[in-house]
PDB file of C-alpha atoms in Angstrom:
ATOM      1  CA  UNK A   1     -13.912 -16.088   1.040  1.00 32.00           C
ATOM      2  CA  UNK A   2     -10.653 -14.162   1.769  1.00 41.00           C
ATOM      3  CA  UNK A   3     -10.835 -10.746   3.726  1.00 40.00           C
ATOM      4  CA  UNK A   4      -9.617  -8.973   0.323  1.00 42.00           C
ATOM      5  CA  UNK A   5     -12.350 -10.314  -1.594  1.00 39.00           C
ATOM      6  CA  UNK A   6     -15.076  -9.322   0.475  1.00 42.00           C
ATOM      7  CA  UNK A   7     -13.437  -5.690   0.956  1.00 40.00           C
ATOM      8  CA  UNK A   8     -13.529  -5.828  -2.933  1.00 39.00           C
ATOM      9  CA  UNK A   9     -17.179  -6.671  -3.137  1.00 37.00           C
ATOM     10  CA  UNK A  10     -17.904  -4.242  -0.164  1.00 41.00           C
ATOM     11  CA  UNK A  11     -16.610  -1.385  -2.962  1.00 42.00           C
ATOM     12  CA  UNK A  12     -13.149  -1.092  -0.570  1.00 52.00           C
ATOM     13  CA  UNK A  13      -9.415  -1.372  -2.347  1.00 65.00           C
ATOM     14  CA  UNK A  14      -6.389   0.068  -1.191  1.00 64.00           C
ATOM     15  CA  UNK A  15      -6.481   3.295  -3.927  1.00 67.00           C
ATOM     16  CA  UNK A  16      -3.004   2.106  -5.831  1.00 79.00           C
ATOM     17  CA  UNK A  17      -1.180   3.084  -2.312  1.00 86.00           C
ATOM     18  CA  UNK A  18       1.292   0.210  -1.721  1.00 92.00           C
ATOM     19  CA  UNK A  19       3.179  -0.512   1.686  1.00 95.00           C
ATOM     20  CA  UNK A  20       6.265   0.759   0.018  1.00 96.00           C
ATOM     21  CA  UNK A  21       4.633   3.900  -1.254  1.00 94.00           C
ATOM     22  CA  UNK A  22       3.335   4.700   2.084  1.00 94.00           C
ATOM     23  CA  UNK A  23       5.904   3.740   4.569  1.00 97.00           C
ATOM     24  CA  UNK A  24       8.453   5.740   2.209  1.00 97.00           C
ATOM     25  CA  UNK A  25       6.110   9.014   2.116  1.00 95.00           C
ATOM     26  CA  UNK A  26       6.520   8.829   6.097  1.00 96.00           C
ATOM     27  CA  UNK A  27      10.119   7.750   6.108  1.00 98.00           C
ATOM     28  CA  UNK A  28      11.086  10.432   3.815  1.00 97.00           C
ATOM     29  CA  UNK A  29       8.659  13.275   5.325  1.00 97.00           C
ATOM     30  CA  UNK A  30      10.220  12.295   8.593  1.00 97.00           C
ATOM     31  CA  UNK A  31      13.679  12.872   7.645  1.00 97.00           C
ATOM     32  CA  UNK A  32      12.689  16.206   6.226  1.00 97.00           C
ATOM     33  CA  UNK A  33      11.586  17.484   9.251  1.00 96.00           C
ATOM     34  CA  UNK A  34      14.545  16.470  10.898  1.00 96.00           C
ATOM     35  CA  UNK A  35      16.221  18.935   8.837  1.00 95.00           C
ATOM     36  CA  UNK A  36      13.590  21.466   9.641  1.00 94.00           C
ATOM     37  CA  UNK A  37      14.134  21.007  13.403  1.00 94.00           C
ATOM     38  CA  UNK A  38      18.016  21.010  13.096  1.00 94.00           C
ATOM     39  CA  UNK A  39      18.235  24.317  10.830  1.00 94.00           C
ATOM     40  CA  UNK A  40      15.836  25.686  13.498  1.00 92.00           C
ATOM     41  CA  UNK A  41      18.383  24.882  16.309  1.00 93.00           C
ATOM     42  CA  UNK A  42      21.281  25.817  14.396  1.00 94.00           C
ATOM     43  CA  UNK A  43      19.561  29.549  13.909  1.00 93.00           C
ATOM     44  CA  UNK A  44      18.597  29.697  17.594  1.00 92.00           C
ATOM     45  CA  UNK A  45      22.069  28.201  19.287  1.00 93.00           C
ATOM     46  CA  UNK A  46      24.839  28.711  16.703  1.00 94.00           C
ATOM     47  CA  UNK A  47      23.721  32.015  15.020  1.00 93.00           C
ATOM     48  CA  UNK A  48      21.554  33.357  17.616  1.00 92.00           C
ATOM     49  CA  UNK A  49      19.470  35.102  14.840  1.00 92.00           C
ATOM     50  CA  UNK A  50      16.103  33.484  15.582  1.00 88.00           C
ATOM     51  CA  UNK A  51      13.900  31.419  17.568  1.00 87.00           C
ATOM     52  CA  UNK A  52      11.391  30.937  15.094  1.00 87.00           C
ATOM     53  CA  UNK A  53      12.203  27.734  12.880  1.00 86.00           C
ATOM     54  CA  UNK A  54      12.572  25.984  16.315  1.00 88.00           C
ATOM     55  CA  UNK A  55       9.040  26.441  16.946  1.00 85.00           C
ATOM     56  CA  UNK A  56       8.097  26.077  13.213  1.00 87.00           C
ATOM     57  CA  UNK A  57      10.500  23.117  12.519  1.00 88.00           C
ATOM     58  CA  UNK A  58      10.040  21.302  15.940  1.00 88.00           C
ATOM     59  CA  UNK A  59       6.223  21.335  15.568  1.00 87.00           C
ATOM     60  CA  UNK A  60       6.261  19.954  12.085  1.00 91.00           C
ATOM     61  CA  UNK A  61       8.656  17.656  12.926  1.00 93.00           C
ATOM     62  CA  UNK A  62       6.866  16.415  16.204  1.00 90.00           C
ATOM     63  CA  UNK A  63       3.615  15.900  14.297  1.00 90.00           C
ATOM     64  CA  UNK A  64       5.897  13.612  11.327  1.00 94.00           C
ATOM     65  CA  UNK A  65       7.667  11.944  14.243  1.00 95.00           C
ATOM     66  CA  UNK A  66       4.006  10.870  15.621  1.00 91.00           C
ATOM     67  CA  UNK A  67       2.561   9.726  12.024  1.00 92.00           C
ATOM     68  CA  UNK A  68       5.886   7.915  11.190  1.00 97.00           C
ATOM     69  CA  UNK A  69       5.152   6.004  14.188  1.00 96.00           C
ATOM     70  CA  UNK A  70       1.677   4.918  13.296  1.00 94.00           C
ATOM     71  CA  UNK A  71       2.711   4.446   9.635  1.00 96.00           C
ATOM     72  CA  UNK A  72       5.654   1.993  11.304  1.00 98.00           C
ATOM     73  CA  UNK A  73       3.007   0.041  13.515  1.00 97.00           C
ATOM     74  CA  UNK A  74       0.629  -0.189  10.922  1.00 96.00           C
ATOM     75  CA  UNK A  75       2.740  -1.041   8.119  1.00 97.00           C
ATOM     76  CA  UNK A  76       4.360  -3.610  10.235  1.00 97.00           C
ATOM     77  CA  UNK A  77       1.466  -5.378  11.324  1.00 97.00           C
ATOM     78  CA  UNK A  78       0.061  -5.879   7.676  1.00 96.00           C
ATOM     79  CA  UNK A  79       3.080  -6.743   6.708  1.00 97.00           C
ATOM     80  CA  UNK A  80       3.931  -9.184   9.310  1.00 96.00           C
ATOM     81  CA  UNK A  81       7.478  -7.713  10.415  1.00 97.00           C
ATOM     82  CA  UNK A  82       8.381  -9.044  13.780  1.00 97.00           C
ATOM     83  CA  UNK A  83       8.240  -6.840  17.054  1.00 97.00           C
ATOM     84  CA  UNK A  84      11.860  -6.518  16.523  1.00 98.00           C
ATOM     85  CA  UNK A  85      11.718  -5.029  12.980  1.00 98.00           C
ATOM     86  CA  UNK A  86       8.763  -2.820  14.295  1.00 98.00           C
ATOM     87  CA  UNK A  87      10.789  -1.142  16.994  1.00 98.00           C
ATOM     88  CA  UNK A  88      13.560  -0.617  15.200  1.00 98.00           C
ATOM     89  CA  UNK A  89      11.614   1.235  12.998  1.00 98.00           C
ATOM     90  CA  UNK A  90      10.158   3.194  15.615  1.00 98.00           C
ATOM     91  CA  UNK A  91      13.807   3.541  16.735  1.00 98.00           C
ATOM     92  CA  UNK A  92      14.952   4.784  13.475  1.00 98.00           C
ATOM     93  CA  UNK A  93      12.370   8.025  14.200  1.00 97.00           C
ATOM     94  CA  UNK A  94      14.660   9.310  17.056  1.00 96.00           C
ATOM     95  CA  UNK A  95      18.436   9.839  15.504  1.00 97.00           C
ATOM     96  CA  UNK A  96      18.225  12.652  12.581  1.00 96.00           C
ATOM     97  CA  UNK A  97      17.588  10.857   9.287  1.00 97.00           C
ATOM     98  CA  UNK A  98      17.616   7.304  10.455  1.00 98.00           C
ATOM     99  CA  UNK A  99      14.492   6.791   8.742  1.00 98.00           C
ATOM    100  CA  UNK A 100      15.903   6.665   5.283  1.00 98.00           C
ATOM    101  CA  UNK A 101      18.438   4.088   5.585  1.00 98.00           C
ATOM    102  CA  UNK A 102      15.483   2.008   7.724  1.00 98.00           C
ATOM    103  CA  UNK A 103      12.988   2.423   4.798  1.00 98.00           C
ATOM    104  CA  UNK A 104      15.924   1.019   2.249  1.00 98.00           C
ATOM    105  CA  UNK A 105      16.861  -1.500   4.405  1.00 98.00           C
ATOM    106  CA  UNK A 106      13.542  -2.569   4.626  1.00 98.00           C
ATOM    107  CA  UNK A 107      13.265  -2.480   1.239  1.00 97.00           C
ATOM    108  CA  UNK A 108      16.298  -4.615   0.262  1.00 97.00           C
ATOM    109  CA  UNK A 109      15.023  -7.325   2.478  1.00 97.00           C
ATOM    110  CA  UNK A 110      12.030  -7.512   0.750  1.00 97.00           C
ATOM    111  CA  UNK A 111       9.346  -6.040   3.921  1.00 97.00           C
ATOM    112  CA  UNK A 112       7.539  -3.448   1.559  1.00 97.00           C
ATOM    113  CA  UNK A 113       7.605  -5.635  -1.459  1.00 94.00           C
ATOM    114  CA  UNK A 114       4.145  -6.548  -3.147  1.00 92.00           C
ATOM    115  CA  UNK A 115       0.668  -5.627  -2.006  1.00 93.00           C
ATOM    116  CA  UNK A 116      -0.872  -5.093   1.735  1.00 94.00           C
ATOM    117  CA  UNK A 117      -0.750  -8.344   3.776  1.00 95.00           C
ATOM    118  CA  UNK A 118      -3.886  -7.070   5.159  1.00 94.00           C
ATOM    119  CA  UNK A 119      -5.544  -5.299   2.000  1.00 88.00           C
ATOM    120  CA  UNK A 120      -7.675  -6.542  -1.031  1.00 84.00           C
ATOM    121  CA  UNK A 121      -6.583 -10.225  -1.831  1.00 85.00           C
ATOM    122  CA  UNK A 122      -4.642 -10.521   1.513  1.00 90.00           C
ATOM    123  CA  UNK A 123      -4.833 -12.727   4.549  1.00 93.00           C
ATOM    124  CA  UNK A 124      -7.778 -12.674   6.545  1.00 94.00           C
ATOM    125  CA  UNK A 125      -7.127 -10.539   9.711  1.00 95.00           C
ATOM    126  CA  UNK A 126      -6.876 -12.292  13.184  1.00 94.00           C
ATOM    127  CA  UNK A 127      -7.740 -10.129  16.095  1.00 95.00           C
ATOM    128  CA  UNK A 128      -9.405  -6.292  16.298  1.00 96.00           C
ATOM    129  CA  UNK A 129      -6.214  -4.483  15.751  1.00 95.00           C
ATOM    130  CA  UNK A 130      -5.536  -6.636  12.285  1.00 95.00           C
ATOM    131  CA  UNK A 131      -9.513  -6.245  11.499  1.00 95.00           C
ATOM    132  CA  UNK A 132      -9.069  -2.088  12.032  1.00 94.00           C
ATOM    133  CA  UNK A 133      -6.027  -1.853   9.580  1.00 94.00           C
ATOM    134  CA  UNK A 134      -7.499  -4.212   6.850  1.00 93.00           C
ATOM    135  CA  UNK A 135     -10.721  -1.756   7.204  1.00 94.00           C
ATOM    136  CA  UNK A 136      -8.044   1.214   6.692  1.00 93.00           C
ATOM    137  CA  UNK A 137      -6.538  -0.206   4.216  1.00 91.00           C
ATOM    138  CA  UNK A 138      -9.340  -0.719   1.950  1.00 90.00           C
ATOM    139  CA  UNK A 139     -10.593   3.073   2.488  1.00 90.00           C
ATOM    140  CA  UNK A 140      -7.284   5.094   2.201  1.00 87.00           C
ATOM    141  CA  UNK A 141      -9.040   8.609   1.617  1.00 88.00           C
ATOM    142  CA  UNK A 142     -11.020   7.977   5.134  1.00 93.00           C
ATOM    143  CA  UNK A 143      -7.894   6.657   6.745  1.00 91.00           C
ATOM    144  CA  UNK A 144      -5.937   9.546   6.066  1.00 88.00           C
ATOM    145  CA  UNK A 145      -8.289  11.864   7.144  1.00 93.00           C
ATOM    146  CA  UNK A 146      -8.898  10.107  10.244  1.00 93.00           C
ATOM    147  CA  UNK A 147      -5.313   9.350  10.749  1.00 89.00           C
ATOM    148  CA  UNK A 148      -4.703  13.031  10.446  1.00 89.00           C
ATOM    149  CA  UNK A 149      -7.392  13.902  13.173  1.00 93.00           C
ATOM    150  CA  UNK A 150      -5.833  11.267  15.590  1.00 92.00           C
ATOM    151  CA  UNK A 151      -2.252  12.383  15.238  1.00 88.00           C
ATOM    152  CA  UNK A 152      -3.239  16.277  15.856  1.00 88.00           C
ATOM    153  CA  UNK A 153      -5.314  15.086  18.595  1.00 92.00           C
ATOM    154  CA  UNK A 154      -2.077  13.385  20.193  1.00 89.00           C
ATOM    155  CA  UNK A 155      -0.154  16.397  19.336  1.00 84.00           C
ATOM    156  CA  UNK A 156      -2.609  18.804  20.676  1.00 88.00           C
ATOM    157  CA  UNK A 157      -2.792  16.901  24.172  1.00 89.00           C
ATOM    158  CA  UNK A 158       1.167  17.027  24.048  1.00 84.00           C
ATOM    159  CA  UNK A 159       1.291  20.910  23.439  1.00 82.00           C
ATOM    160  CA  UNK A 160      -1.099  21.740  26.175  1.00 88.00           C
ATOM    161  CA  UNK A 161       0.981  19.280  28.565  1.00 87.00           C
ATOM    162  CA  UNK A 162       4.024  21.347  27.367  1.00 79.00           C
ATOM    163  CA  UNK A 163       7.330  21.135  26.394  1.00 70.00           C
ATOM    164  CA  UNK A 164       9.773  18.233  27.244  1.00 66.00           C
ATOM    165  CA  UNK A 165      11.808  19.167  30.304  1.00 59.00           C
TER     166      UNK A 165
END
């Protein structure tokens, strides 16, 4: 019995969220938060009118940056991207707006096509990381809540550690 069939029998499903829809949400969100941060930097350093947008844009962007990195690894492992493509995806979060061309390129290359590789009717997970991802795909709402908690915890720890030097 495939993992997908066992997950469906256990009441799990992917909630209609495809890898492309999931990844695109984070790629676009990461780019939008880059824009917020850049606007904040413009207001602070160029017009010298306010610093509040750097705090807001920087915080939101930092949160979304971490979430995008998790999404990239999550999708990459499920869809059997090579380590090089996953690393390229992670690197695309560093320059402003680069997640958008990376996402477009991933779509064109078929890396986001179809259903979840580790989801219902997908391949059998091998190893603990793939089992966790397969479990998460079949419980999208719970995974979203847990993901937000994990990203918030990492983000909070980074805030406590202090700003980058």
